[in-house]
Amino acid sequence: MKQSSDLELVNEVRGGKRQAFTELMRRYQQRVYWTARRIVGSHEEADDIAQETFVKAYLALGDFRGDASFFTWLYRIAVNLSLNAIRKQQVLGYLRESDIINRILPAPDNPHKDLELEEMRSHLDRAIANLPEKQRAVFVMRYHDEMSYLEISQVLKTSVGGLKANYFHALRKVQESLKDEA
Amino acid sequence: MKLRHTLDEPSEQDERCAVEELNRRLEELHDTPVSISQTYWSNLLVKTNQRIDEASSAKAISISWAARVAIPGVVAILFFFIGLHYYAPELPKKESSVASLMGTLPEDAVDSLLVRPEQVGLSLSTADLSSDIFQFSGEQITEYLAASGNHELLVENMDDAEVATLLAALDLKKNL
């Protein structure tokens, strides 16, 4: 049986066939999850971002004009949500450092919890977590998802030249982090 | 700016070398990526579908609320203000009262007006008066002159027939 293209499925969803969207989710949920997971670094947040990505995509499907592929469009939503999540983490981290959050939130039951979570991540994931947000996103898209610079530039809406420089710097920094771990 | 790009932008060869070096290092570290069971993916599909249902119904509620309540409400308020702007009933012009009008007149003029004072109340306004208020009938003038005792003027104002009638009346009174 011939598999429907993404665009055919999108048109079916627009025609009211909800099942077609479930098929689109089945196709891309793993890639969306892993992209989010590598950018934000935690399973819980990646899980939430993956769900939110599809919810947003479903509600905004009327705005999808088909200029880029459906996956590029979906990917853009996922990366933007992930970058927003990092920014929130950074704000929260800053507030924790400034001791405001510690006064508001109760102390965690298990003080070793963060350490355990850290151990559950691979060496590479930990190295990625040390990158600045833009380099992190570019690294994940290029190294893990093997996307072309043109596709990445469509997602992040930046120049190809800048992306190449970002990726190269990210590769160097990840190598340095791994050297330190070794 | 272009010079900066050419300096910063690495060649494909540079990039390939850096990736190979990274892969070699990861092999040395025996880095194993975290794996996730198939059950999680099935559950993720279900959870996402539930969230889409919730979000869709929330959106549908907000749209139906807007259609049923908000939009007609806004339109009604708009019409009300437009109507108020264009069709506001004009307040009746306040007429000056006869009393205040009389206050501005000279005494002689007031005397000439008060031929029938019983008809002029303080609450009476100029709108209640006829437009020919300052035009008096001959009968009104006669009554005024008779009441004020100005007999000479009274007779002067009479026509011949009236004078004859008056004289006849006086003769009749004399005979009696």
Short mmCIF file of C-alpha atoms in Angstrom, two decimals, chain A residues 54-118:
data_model
loop_
_atom_site.label_atom_id
_atom_site.label_comp_id
_atom_site.label_asym_id
_atom_site.label_seq_id
_atom_site.Cartn_x
_atom_site.Cartn_y
_atom_site.Cartn_z
CA PHE A 54 2.34 18.72 18.07
CA VAL A 55 -0.44 20.62 19.83
CA LYS A 56 0.84 23.90 18.38
CA ALA A 57 1.30 22.34 14.97
CA TYR A 58 -2.24 20.93 14.99
CA LEU A 59 -3.81 24.24 16.00
CA ALA A 60 -1.72 26.23 13.51
CA LEU A 61 -2.02 23.80 10.60
CA GLY A 62 -4.13 26.38 8.77
CA ASP A 63 -1.07 28.68 8.69
CA PHE A 64 1.16 26.04 7.10
CA ARG A 65 1.62 27.24 3.51
CA GLY A 66 3.92 24.46 2.33
CA ASP A 67 6.85 26.79 1.48
CA ALA A 68 9.13 24.50 3.47
CA SER A 69 8.57 20.81 4.17
CA PHE A 70 6.15 19.85 6.94
CA PHE A 71 9.01 18.46 9.00
CA THR A 72 11.05 21.69 8.70
CA TRP A 73 7.98 23.61 9.87
CA LEU A 74 7.42 21.17 12.75
CA TYR A 75 11.10 21.23 13.60
CA ARG A 76 11.06 25.01 13.80
CA ILE A 77 8.28 24.85 16.40
CA ALA A 78 10.20 22.23 18.41
CA VAL A 79 13.51 24.15 18.32
CA ASN A 80 11.85 27.42 19.29
CA LEU A 81 10.07 25.77 22.22
CA SER A 82 13.35 24.14 23.27
CA LEU A 83 15.27 27.42 23.10
CA ASN A 84 12.53 29.10 25.16
CA ALA A 85 12.84 26.30 27.72
CA ILE A 86 16.62 26.87 27.94
CA ARG A 87 16.07 30.57 28.50
CA LYS A 88 13.65 29.75 31.31
CA GLN A 89 16.22 27.38 32.80
CA GLN A 90 18.84 30.12 32.63
CA VAL A 91 16.57 32.63 34.35
CA LEU A 92 15.72 30.06 36.99
CA GLY A 93 19.42 29.22 37.40
CA TYR A 94 20.25 32.88 37.83
CA LEU A 95 17.48 33.24 40.40
CA ARG A 96 18.71 30.14 42.23
CA GLU A 97 22.18 31.62 42.34
CA SER A 98 20.76 34.82 43.71
CA ASP A 99 19.07 32.69 46.43
CA ILE A 100 15.58 33.99 45.71
CA ILE A 101 14.10 30.68 44.52
CA ASN A 102 15.68 28.77 47.41
CA ARG A 103 13.73 30.96 49.79
CA ILE A 104 10.46 30.47 47.88
CA LEU A 105 10.62 26.77 46.97
CA PRO A 106 11.00 23.95 49.52
CA ALA A 107 14.30 22.07 49.49
CA PRO A 108 14.26 18.81 47.44
CA ASP A 109 13.71 15.58 49.41
CA ASN A 110 16.72 13.91 47.92
CA PRO A 111 19.78 16.16 47.64
CA HIS A 112 21.52 13.60 45.39
CA LYS A 113 18.67 13.61 42.87
CA ASP A 114 20.31 16.15 40.56
CA LEU A 115 23.53 14.19 40.66
CA GLU A 116 21.73 10.95 39.68
CA LEU A 117 20.02 12.65 36.78
CA GLU A 118 23.36 13.98 35.65
#
